[in-house]
PDB file of C-alpha atoms in Angstrom:
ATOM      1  CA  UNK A   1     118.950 -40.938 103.158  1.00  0.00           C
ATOM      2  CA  UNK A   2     119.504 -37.255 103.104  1.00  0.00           C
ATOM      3  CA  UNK A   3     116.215 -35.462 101.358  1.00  0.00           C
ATOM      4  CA  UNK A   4     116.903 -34.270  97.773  1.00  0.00           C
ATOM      5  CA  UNK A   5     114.200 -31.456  97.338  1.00  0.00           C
ATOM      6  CA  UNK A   6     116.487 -29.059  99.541  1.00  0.00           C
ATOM      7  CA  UNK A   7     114.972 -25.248 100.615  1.00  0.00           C
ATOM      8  CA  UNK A   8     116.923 -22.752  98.533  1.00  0.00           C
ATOM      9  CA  UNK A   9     118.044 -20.742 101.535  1.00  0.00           C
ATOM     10  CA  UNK A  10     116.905 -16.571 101.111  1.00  0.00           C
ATOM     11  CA  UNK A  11     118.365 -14.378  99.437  1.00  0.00           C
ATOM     12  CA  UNK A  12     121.065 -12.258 102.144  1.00  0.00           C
ATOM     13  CA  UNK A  13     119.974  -8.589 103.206  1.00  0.00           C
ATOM     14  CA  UNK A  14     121.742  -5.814 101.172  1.00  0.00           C
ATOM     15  CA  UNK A  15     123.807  -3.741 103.439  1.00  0.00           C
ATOM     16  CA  UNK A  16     122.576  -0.744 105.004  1.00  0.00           C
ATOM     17  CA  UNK A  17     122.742   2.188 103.030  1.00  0.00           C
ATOM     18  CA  UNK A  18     125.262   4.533 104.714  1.00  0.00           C
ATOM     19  CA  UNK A  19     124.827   8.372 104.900  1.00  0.00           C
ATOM     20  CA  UNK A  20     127.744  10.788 104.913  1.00  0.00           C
ATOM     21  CA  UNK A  21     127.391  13.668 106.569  1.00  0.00           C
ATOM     22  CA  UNK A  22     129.989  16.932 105.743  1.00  0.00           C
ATOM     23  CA  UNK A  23     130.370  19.644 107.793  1.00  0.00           C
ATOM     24  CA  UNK A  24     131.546  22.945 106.395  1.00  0.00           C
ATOM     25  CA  UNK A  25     133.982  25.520 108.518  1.00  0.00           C
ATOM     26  CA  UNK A  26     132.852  28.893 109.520  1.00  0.00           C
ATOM     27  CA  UNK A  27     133.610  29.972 113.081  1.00  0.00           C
ATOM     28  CA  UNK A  28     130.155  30.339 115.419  1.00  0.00           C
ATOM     29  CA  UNK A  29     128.258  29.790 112.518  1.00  0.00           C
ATOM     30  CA  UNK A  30     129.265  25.923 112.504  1.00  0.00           C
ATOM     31  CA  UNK A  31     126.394  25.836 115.672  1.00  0.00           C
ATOM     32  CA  UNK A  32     124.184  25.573 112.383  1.00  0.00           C
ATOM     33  CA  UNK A  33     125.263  22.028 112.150  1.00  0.00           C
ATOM     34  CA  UNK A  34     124.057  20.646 115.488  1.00  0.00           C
ATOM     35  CA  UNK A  35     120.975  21.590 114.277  1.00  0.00           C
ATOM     36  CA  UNK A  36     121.224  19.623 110.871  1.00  0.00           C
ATOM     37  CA  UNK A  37     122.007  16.455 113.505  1.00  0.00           C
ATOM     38  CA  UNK A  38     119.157  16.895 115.444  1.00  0.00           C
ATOM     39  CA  UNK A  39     116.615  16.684 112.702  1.00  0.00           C
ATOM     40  CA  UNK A  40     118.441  14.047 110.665  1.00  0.00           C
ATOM     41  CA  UNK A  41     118.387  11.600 113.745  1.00  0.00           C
ATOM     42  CA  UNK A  42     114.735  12.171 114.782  1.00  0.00           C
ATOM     43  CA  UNK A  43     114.236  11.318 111.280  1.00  0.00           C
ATOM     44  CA  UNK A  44     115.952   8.183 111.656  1.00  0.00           C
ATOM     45  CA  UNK A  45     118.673   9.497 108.780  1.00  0.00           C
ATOM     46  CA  UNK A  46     121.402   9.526 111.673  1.00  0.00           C
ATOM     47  CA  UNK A  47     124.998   9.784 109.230  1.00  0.00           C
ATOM     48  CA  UNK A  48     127.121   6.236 109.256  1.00  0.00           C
ATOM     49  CA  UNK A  49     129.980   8.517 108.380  1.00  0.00           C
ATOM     50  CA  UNK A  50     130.945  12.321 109.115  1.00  0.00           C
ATOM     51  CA  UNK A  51     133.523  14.457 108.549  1.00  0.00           C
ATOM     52  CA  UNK A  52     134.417  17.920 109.204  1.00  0.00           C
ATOM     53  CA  UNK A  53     136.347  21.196 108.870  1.00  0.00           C
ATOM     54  CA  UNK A  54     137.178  23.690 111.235  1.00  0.00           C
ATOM     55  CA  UNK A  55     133.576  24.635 113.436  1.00  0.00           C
ATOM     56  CA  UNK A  56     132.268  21.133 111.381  1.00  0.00           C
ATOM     57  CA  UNK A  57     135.688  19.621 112.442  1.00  0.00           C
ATOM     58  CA  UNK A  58     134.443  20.062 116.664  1.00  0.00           C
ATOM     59  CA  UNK A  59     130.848  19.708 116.026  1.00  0.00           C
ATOM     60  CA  UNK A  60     131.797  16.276 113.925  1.00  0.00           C
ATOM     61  CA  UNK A  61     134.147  14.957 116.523  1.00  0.00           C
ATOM     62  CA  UNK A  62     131.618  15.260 119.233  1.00  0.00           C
ATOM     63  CA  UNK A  63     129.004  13.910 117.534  1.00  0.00           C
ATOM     64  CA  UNK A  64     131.615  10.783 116.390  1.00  0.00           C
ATOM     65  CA  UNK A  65     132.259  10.272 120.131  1.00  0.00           C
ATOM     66  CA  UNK A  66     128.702   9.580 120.725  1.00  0.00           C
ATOM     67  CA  UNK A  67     127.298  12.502 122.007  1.00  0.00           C
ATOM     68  CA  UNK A  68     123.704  13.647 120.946  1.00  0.00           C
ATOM     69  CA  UNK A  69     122.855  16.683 118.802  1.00  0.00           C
ATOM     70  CA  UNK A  70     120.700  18.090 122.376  1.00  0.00           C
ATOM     71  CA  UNK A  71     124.157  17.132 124.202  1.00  0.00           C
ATOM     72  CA  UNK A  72     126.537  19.070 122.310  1.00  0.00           C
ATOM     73  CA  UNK A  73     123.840  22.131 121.943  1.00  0.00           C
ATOM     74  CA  UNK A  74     124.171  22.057 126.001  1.00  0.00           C
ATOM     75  CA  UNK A  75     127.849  22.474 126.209  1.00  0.00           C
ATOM     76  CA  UNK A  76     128.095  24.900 123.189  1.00  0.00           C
ATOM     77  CA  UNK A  77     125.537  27.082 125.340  1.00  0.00           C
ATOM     78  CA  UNK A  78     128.589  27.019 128.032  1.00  0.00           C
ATOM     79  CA  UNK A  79     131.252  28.261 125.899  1.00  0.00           C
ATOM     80  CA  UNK A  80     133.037  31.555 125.909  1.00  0.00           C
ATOM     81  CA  UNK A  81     136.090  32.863 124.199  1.00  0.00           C
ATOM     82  CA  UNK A  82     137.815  33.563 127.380  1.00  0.00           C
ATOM     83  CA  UNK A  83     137.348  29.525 128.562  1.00  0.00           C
ATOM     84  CA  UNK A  84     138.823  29.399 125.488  1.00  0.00           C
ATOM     85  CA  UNK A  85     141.682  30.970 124.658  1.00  0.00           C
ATOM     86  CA  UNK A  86     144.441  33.677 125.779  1.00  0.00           C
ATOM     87  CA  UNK A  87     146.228  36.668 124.576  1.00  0.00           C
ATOM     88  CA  UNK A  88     149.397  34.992 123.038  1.00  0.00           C
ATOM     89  CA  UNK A  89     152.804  35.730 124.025  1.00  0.00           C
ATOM     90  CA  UNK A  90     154.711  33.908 121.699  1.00  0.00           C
ATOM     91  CA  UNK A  91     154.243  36.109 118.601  1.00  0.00           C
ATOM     92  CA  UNK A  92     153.111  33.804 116.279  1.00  0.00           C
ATOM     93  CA  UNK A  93     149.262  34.105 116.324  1.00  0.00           C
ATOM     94  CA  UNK A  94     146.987  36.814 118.459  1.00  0.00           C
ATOM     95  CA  UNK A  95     145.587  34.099 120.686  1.00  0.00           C
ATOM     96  CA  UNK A  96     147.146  30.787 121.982  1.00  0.00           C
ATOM     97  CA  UNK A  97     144.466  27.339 121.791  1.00  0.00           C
ATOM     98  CA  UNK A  98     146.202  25.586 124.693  1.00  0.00           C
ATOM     99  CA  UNK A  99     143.032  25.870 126.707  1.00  0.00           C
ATOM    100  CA  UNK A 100     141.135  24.856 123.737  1.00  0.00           C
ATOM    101  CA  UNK A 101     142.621  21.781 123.351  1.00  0.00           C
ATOM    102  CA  UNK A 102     142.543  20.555 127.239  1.00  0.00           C
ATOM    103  CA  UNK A 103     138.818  21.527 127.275  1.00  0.00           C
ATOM    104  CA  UNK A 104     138.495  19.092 123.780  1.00  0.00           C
ATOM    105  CA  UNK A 105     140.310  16.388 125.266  1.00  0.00           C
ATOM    106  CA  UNK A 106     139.023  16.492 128.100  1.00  0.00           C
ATOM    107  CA  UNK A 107     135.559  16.328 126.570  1.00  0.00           C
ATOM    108  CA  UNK A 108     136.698  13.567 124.348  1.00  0.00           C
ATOM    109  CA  UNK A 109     137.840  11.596 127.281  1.00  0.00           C
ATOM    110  CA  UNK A 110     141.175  11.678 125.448  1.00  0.00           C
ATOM    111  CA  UNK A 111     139.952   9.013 122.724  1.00  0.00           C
ATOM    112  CA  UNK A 112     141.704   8.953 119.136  1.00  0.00           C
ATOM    113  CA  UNK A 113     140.421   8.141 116.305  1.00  0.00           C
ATOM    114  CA  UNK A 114     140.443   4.594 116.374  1.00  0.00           C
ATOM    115  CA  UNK A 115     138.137   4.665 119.691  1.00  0.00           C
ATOM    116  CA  UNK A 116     135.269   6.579 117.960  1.00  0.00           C
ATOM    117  CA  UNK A 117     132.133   4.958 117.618  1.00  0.00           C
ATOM    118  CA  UNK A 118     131.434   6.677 114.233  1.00  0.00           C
ATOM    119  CA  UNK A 119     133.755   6.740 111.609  1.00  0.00           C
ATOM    120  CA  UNK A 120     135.174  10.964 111.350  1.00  0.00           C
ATOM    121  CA  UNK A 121     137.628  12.744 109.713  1.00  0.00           C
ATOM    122  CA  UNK A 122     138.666  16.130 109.306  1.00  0.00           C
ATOM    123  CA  UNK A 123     141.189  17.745 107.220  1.00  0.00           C
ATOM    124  CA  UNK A 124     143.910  20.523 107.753  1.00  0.00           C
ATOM    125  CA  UNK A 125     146.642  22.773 106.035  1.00  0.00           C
ATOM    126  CA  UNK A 126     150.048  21.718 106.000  1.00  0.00           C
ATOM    127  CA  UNK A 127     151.518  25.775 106.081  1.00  0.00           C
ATOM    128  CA  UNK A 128     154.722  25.096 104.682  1.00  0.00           C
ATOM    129  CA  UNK A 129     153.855  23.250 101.555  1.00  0.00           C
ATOM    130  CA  UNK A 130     149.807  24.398 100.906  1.00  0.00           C
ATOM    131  CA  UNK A 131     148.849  20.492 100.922  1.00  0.00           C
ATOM    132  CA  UNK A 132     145.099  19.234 102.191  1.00  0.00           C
ATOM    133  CA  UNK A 133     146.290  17.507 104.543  1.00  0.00           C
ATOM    134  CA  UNK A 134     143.550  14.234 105.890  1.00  0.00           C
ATOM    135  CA  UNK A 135     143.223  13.722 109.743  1.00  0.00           C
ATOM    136  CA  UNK A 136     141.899  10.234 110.593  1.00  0.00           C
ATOM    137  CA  UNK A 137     144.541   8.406 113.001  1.00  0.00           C
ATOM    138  CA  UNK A 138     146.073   9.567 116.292  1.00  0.00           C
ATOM    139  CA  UNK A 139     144.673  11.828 119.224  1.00  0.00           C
ATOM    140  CA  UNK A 140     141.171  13.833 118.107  1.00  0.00           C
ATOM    141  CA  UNK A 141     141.635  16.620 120.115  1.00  0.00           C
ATOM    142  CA  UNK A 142     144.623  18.143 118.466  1.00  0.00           C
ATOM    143  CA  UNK A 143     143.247  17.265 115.026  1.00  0.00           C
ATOM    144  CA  UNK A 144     140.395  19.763 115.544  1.00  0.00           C
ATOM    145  CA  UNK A 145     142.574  22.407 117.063  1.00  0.00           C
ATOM    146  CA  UNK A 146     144.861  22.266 113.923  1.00  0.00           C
ATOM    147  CA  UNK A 147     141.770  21.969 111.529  1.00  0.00           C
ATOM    148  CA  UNK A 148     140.290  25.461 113.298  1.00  0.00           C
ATOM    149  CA  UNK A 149     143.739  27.232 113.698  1.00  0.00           C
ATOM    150  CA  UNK A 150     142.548  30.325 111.370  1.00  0.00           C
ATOM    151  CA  UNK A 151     146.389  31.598 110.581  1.00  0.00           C
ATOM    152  CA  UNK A 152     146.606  34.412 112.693  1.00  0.00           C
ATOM    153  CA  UNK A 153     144.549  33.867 114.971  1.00  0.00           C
ATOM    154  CA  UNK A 154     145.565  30.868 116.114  1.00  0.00           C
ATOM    155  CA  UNK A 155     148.873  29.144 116.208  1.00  0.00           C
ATOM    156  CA  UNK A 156     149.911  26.532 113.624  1.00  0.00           C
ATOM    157  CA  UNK A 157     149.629  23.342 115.153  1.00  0.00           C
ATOM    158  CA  UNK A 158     152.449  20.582 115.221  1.00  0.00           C
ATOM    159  CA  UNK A 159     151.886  17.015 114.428  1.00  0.00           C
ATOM    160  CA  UNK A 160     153.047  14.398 113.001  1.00  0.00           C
ATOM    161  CA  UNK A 161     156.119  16.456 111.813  1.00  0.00           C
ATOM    162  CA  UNK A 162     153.776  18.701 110.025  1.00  0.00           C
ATOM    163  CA  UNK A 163     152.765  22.304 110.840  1.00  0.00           C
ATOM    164  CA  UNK A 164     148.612  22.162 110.041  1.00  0.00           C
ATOM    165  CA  UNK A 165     146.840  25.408 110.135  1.00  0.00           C
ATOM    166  CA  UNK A 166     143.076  25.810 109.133  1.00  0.00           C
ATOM    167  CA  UNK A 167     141.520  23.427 107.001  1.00  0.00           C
ATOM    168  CA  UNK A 168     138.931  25.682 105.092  1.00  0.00           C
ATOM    169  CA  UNK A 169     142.077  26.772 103.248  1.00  0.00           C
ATOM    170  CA  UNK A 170     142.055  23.640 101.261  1.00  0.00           C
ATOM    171  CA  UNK A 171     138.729  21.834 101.717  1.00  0.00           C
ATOM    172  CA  UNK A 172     136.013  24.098 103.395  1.00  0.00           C
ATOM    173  CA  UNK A 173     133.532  21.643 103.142  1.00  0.00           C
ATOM    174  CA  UNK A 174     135.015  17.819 102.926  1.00  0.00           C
ATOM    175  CA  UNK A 175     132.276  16.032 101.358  1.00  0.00           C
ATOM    176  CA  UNK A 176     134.712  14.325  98.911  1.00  0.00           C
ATOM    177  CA  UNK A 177     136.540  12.217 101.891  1.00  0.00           C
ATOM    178  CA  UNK A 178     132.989  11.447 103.327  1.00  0.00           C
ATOM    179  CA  UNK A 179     132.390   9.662 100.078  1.00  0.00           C
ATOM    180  CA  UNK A 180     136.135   8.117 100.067  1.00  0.00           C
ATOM    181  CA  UNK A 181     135.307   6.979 103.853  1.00  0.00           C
ATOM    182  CA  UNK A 182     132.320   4.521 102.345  1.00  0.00           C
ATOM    183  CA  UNK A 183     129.466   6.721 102.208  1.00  0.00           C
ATOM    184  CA  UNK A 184     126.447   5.936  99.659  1.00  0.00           C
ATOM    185  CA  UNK A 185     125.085   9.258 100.097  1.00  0.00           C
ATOM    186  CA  UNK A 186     126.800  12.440 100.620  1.00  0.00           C
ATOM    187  CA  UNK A 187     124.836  15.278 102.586  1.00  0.00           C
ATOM    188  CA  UNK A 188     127.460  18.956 102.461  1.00  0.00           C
ATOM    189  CA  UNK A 189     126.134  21.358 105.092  1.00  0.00           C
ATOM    190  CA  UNK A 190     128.023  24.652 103.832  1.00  0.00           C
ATOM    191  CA  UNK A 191     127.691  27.088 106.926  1.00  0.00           C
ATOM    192  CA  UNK A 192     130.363  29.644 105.041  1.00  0.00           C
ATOM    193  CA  UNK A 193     128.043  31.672 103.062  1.00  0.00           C
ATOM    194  CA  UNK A 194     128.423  35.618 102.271  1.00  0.00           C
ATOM    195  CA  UNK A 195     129.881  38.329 105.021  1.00  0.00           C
ATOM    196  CA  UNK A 196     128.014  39.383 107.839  1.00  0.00           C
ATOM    197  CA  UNK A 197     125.041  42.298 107.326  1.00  0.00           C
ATOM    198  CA  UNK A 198     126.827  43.796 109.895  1.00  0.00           C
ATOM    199  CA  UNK A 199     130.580  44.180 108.472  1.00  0.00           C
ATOM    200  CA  UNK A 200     133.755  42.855 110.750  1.00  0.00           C
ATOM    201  CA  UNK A 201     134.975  46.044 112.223  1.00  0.00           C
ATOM    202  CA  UNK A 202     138.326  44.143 114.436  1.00  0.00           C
ATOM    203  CA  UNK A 203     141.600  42.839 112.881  1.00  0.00           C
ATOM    204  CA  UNK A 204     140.175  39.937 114.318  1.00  0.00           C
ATOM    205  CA  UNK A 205     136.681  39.612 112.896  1.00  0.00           C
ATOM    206  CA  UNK A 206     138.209  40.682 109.581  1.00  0.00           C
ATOM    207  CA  UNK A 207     140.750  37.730 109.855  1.00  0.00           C
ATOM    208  CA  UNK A 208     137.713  35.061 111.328  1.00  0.00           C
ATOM    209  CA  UNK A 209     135.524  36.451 108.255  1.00  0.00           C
ATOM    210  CA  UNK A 210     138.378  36.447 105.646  1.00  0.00           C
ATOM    211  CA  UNK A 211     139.196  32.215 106.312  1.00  0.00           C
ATOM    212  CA  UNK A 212     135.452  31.387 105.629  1.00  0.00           C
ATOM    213  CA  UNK A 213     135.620  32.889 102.012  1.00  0.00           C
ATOM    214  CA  UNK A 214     137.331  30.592 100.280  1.00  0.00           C
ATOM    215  CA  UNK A 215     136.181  30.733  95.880  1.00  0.00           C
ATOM    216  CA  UNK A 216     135.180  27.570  94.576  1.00  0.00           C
ATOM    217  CA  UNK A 217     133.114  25.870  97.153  1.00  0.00           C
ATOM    218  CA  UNK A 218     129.742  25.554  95.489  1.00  0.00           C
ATOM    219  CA  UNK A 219     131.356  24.370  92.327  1.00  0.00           C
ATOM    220  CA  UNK A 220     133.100  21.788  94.364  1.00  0.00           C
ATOM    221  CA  UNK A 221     130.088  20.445  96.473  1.00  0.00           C
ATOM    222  CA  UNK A 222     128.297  20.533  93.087  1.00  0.00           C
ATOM    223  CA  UNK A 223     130.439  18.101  92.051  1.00  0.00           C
ATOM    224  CA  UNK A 224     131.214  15.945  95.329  1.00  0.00           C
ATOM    225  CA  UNK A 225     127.663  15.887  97.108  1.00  0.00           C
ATOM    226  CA  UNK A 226     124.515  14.517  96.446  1.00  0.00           C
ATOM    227  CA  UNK A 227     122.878  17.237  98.156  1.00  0.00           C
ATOM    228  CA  UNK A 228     123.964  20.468  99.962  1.00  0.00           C
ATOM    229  CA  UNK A 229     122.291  22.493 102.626  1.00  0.00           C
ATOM    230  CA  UNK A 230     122.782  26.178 102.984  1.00  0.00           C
ATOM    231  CA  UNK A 231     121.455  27.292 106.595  1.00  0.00           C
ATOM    232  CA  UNK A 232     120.327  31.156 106.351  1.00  0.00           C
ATOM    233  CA  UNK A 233     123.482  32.014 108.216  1.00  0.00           C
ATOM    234  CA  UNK A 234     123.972  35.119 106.987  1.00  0.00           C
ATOM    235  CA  UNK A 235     121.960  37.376 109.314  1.00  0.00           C
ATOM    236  CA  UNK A 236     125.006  37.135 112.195  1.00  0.00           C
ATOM    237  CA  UNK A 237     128.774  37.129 112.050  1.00  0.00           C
ATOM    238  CA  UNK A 238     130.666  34.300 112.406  1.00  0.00           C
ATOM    239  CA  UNK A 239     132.078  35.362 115.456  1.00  0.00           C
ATOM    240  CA  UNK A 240     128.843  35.887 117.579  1.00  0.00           C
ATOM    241  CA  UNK A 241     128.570  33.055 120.270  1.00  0.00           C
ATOM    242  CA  UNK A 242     125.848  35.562 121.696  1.00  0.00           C
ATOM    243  CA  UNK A 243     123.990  34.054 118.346  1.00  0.00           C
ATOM    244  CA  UNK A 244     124.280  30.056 118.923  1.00  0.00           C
ATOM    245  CA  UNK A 245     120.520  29.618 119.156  1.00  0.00           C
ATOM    246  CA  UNK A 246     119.986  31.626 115.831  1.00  0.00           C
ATOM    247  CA  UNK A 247     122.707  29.388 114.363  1.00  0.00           C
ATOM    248  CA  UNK A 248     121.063  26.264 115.498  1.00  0.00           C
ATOM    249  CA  UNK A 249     117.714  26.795 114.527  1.00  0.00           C
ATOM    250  CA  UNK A 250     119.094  28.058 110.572  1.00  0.00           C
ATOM    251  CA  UNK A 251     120.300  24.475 110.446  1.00  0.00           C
ATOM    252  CA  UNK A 252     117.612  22.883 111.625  1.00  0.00           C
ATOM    253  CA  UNK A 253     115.231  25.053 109.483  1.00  0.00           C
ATOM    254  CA  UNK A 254     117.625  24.072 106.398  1.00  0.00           C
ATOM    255  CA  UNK A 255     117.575  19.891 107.063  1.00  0.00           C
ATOM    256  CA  UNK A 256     113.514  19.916 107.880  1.00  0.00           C
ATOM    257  CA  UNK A 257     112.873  21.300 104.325  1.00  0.00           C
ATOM    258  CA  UNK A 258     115.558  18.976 103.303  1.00  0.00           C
ATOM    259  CA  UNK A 259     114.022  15.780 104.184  1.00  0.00           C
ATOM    260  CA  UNK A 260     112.193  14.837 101.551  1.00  0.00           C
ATOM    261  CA  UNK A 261     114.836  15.014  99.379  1.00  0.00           C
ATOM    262  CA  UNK A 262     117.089  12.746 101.730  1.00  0.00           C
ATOM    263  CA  UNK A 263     114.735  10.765 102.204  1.00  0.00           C
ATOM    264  CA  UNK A 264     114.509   9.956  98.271  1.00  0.00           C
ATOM    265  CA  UNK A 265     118.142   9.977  97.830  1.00  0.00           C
ATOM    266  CA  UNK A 266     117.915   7.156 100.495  1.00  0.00           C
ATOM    267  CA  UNK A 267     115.453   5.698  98.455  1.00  0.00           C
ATOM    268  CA  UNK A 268     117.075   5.253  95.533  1.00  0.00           C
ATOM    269  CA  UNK A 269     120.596   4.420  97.351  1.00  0.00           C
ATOM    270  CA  UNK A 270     118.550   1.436  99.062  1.00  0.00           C
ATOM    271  CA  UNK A 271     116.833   0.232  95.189  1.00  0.00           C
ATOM    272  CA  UNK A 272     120.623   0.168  93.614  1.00  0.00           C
ATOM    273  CA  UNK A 273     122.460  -1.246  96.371  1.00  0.00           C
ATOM    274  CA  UNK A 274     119.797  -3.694  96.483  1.00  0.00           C
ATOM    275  CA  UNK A 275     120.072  -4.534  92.983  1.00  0.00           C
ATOM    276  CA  UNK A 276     123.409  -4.752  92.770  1.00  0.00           C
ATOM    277  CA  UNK A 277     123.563  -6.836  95.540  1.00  0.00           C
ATOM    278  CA  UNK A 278     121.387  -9.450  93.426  1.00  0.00           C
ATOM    279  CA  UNK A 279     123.232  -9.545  90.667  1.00  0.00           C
ATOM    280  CA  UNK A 280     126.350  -9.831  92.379  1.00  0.00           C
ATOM    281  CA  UNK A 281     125.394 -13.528  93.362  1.00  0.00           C
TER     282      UNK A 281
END
């Protein structure tokens, strides 16, 4: 005879809150971000999700393919524009990315999207018809290449039968997919801020400087974040990889005096998800 006075079983766990993490274009000043990463994940408030745009586009994409926040401050510390890029020939930009993207892909280990360990996006310009265009399927590499190509400077990239130029055209800051992408919470790390003390003086700098002010961006993260961090960027142009350590530390100053507030967005994120969880049974 089977016993009537059964256990009721408990109650399941509610998921995991998941954190989003956005991260804003604007050139050499995007080194503020691997500081943000750093601080979050020693705080054990490492992002489920990420996304990115232009500099937040190739610090996001690392950081998706599992490399730590100390990792990719290493290999930024190696780069120079001249591993970089070349002197184009073709007429279309001032500088060509082909090196850009071997060196990416190569870093990448050639993966595509699907292969990430961390869910990442990015988002570029489709030149011909203005239109945000979302990056999320396919080879990562080139997807980061077309999300920095500052017109101009860069070449347009093709893929997928588009031509995608820089992505802080349409969405500086992409904290809106991070949310779309299943993200509870919605950290924006906004690394475009105001020019330079010391104004561009090069066609060049003018052009790098010019694609990081887009209007509207505060009034957007207002709306699409939960909370938005502003690293003191501002001192430095975005243009100075002589300046990566000053970057850095900006963001990390910016997420340590952030924590508490993360930490009670988490908070509250774990109280409601909980709750509905219960009365979802």
């Amino acid at each position: 005879m089977e016993p009537t006075d059964r256990r009721p079983e408990p109650p399941a766990e509610a998921p995991p809150v998941r954190i989003g993490l956005a991260l804003g274009g604007g050139a050499v000043r995007g080194a503020a971000h691997i500081g943000v990463l750093n601080v979050l994940d020693k705080a054990g408030l490492a992002p489920a999700v990420i996304t990115g745009c232009s500099a937040g586009a190739l610090v996001g994409a690392l950081y998706a393919a599992g490399m730590s926040a100390p990792d990719i401050s290493a290999l930024a510390r190696t780069l120079h524009w001249k591993r970089l890029v070349r002197p184009s020939i073709t007429g279309r930009s001032l500088f060509e990315t082909a090196r850009m993207a071997a060196f990416l892909d190569k870093t990448l280990e050639g993966r595509t999207f699907a292969d990430l360990p961390l869910p990442f996006a990015t988002v570029a310009c489709e030149l011909t018809t203005a239109r945000r265009v979302v990056l999320d399927e396919g080879p990562v590499a080139t997807a980061v290449v077309a999300s920095s190509a500052i017109p101009g400077v860069f070449p347009p990239v093709e893929r997928d039968g588009m031509l995608l130029v820089d992505g802080g055209l349409v969405d500086m800051v992409p904290a809106a997919l991070a949310r779309s992408m299943g993200a509870d919470i919605v950290v924006a790390v906004d690394v475009s801020g105001p020019l330079p003390r010391r104004p561009p003086k090069t066609m060049v700098q003018i052009m790098v400087a010019v694609s990081a002010l887009q209007p509207g961006v505060e009034e957007q993260l207002a709306r699409d974040a939960d909370l938005v961090l502003t690293p003191d960027v501002d001192a430095y142009a975005f243009w100075e990889l002589s300046r990566m350590s000053e970057f850095e530390l900006a963001g990390q100053v910016a997420a340590e005096e952030s924590l508490p507030l993360v930490q009670a967005l988490v908070q509250v994120a774990e109280a409601r998800t909980a709750w509905q969880h219960r009365t979802a049974r």
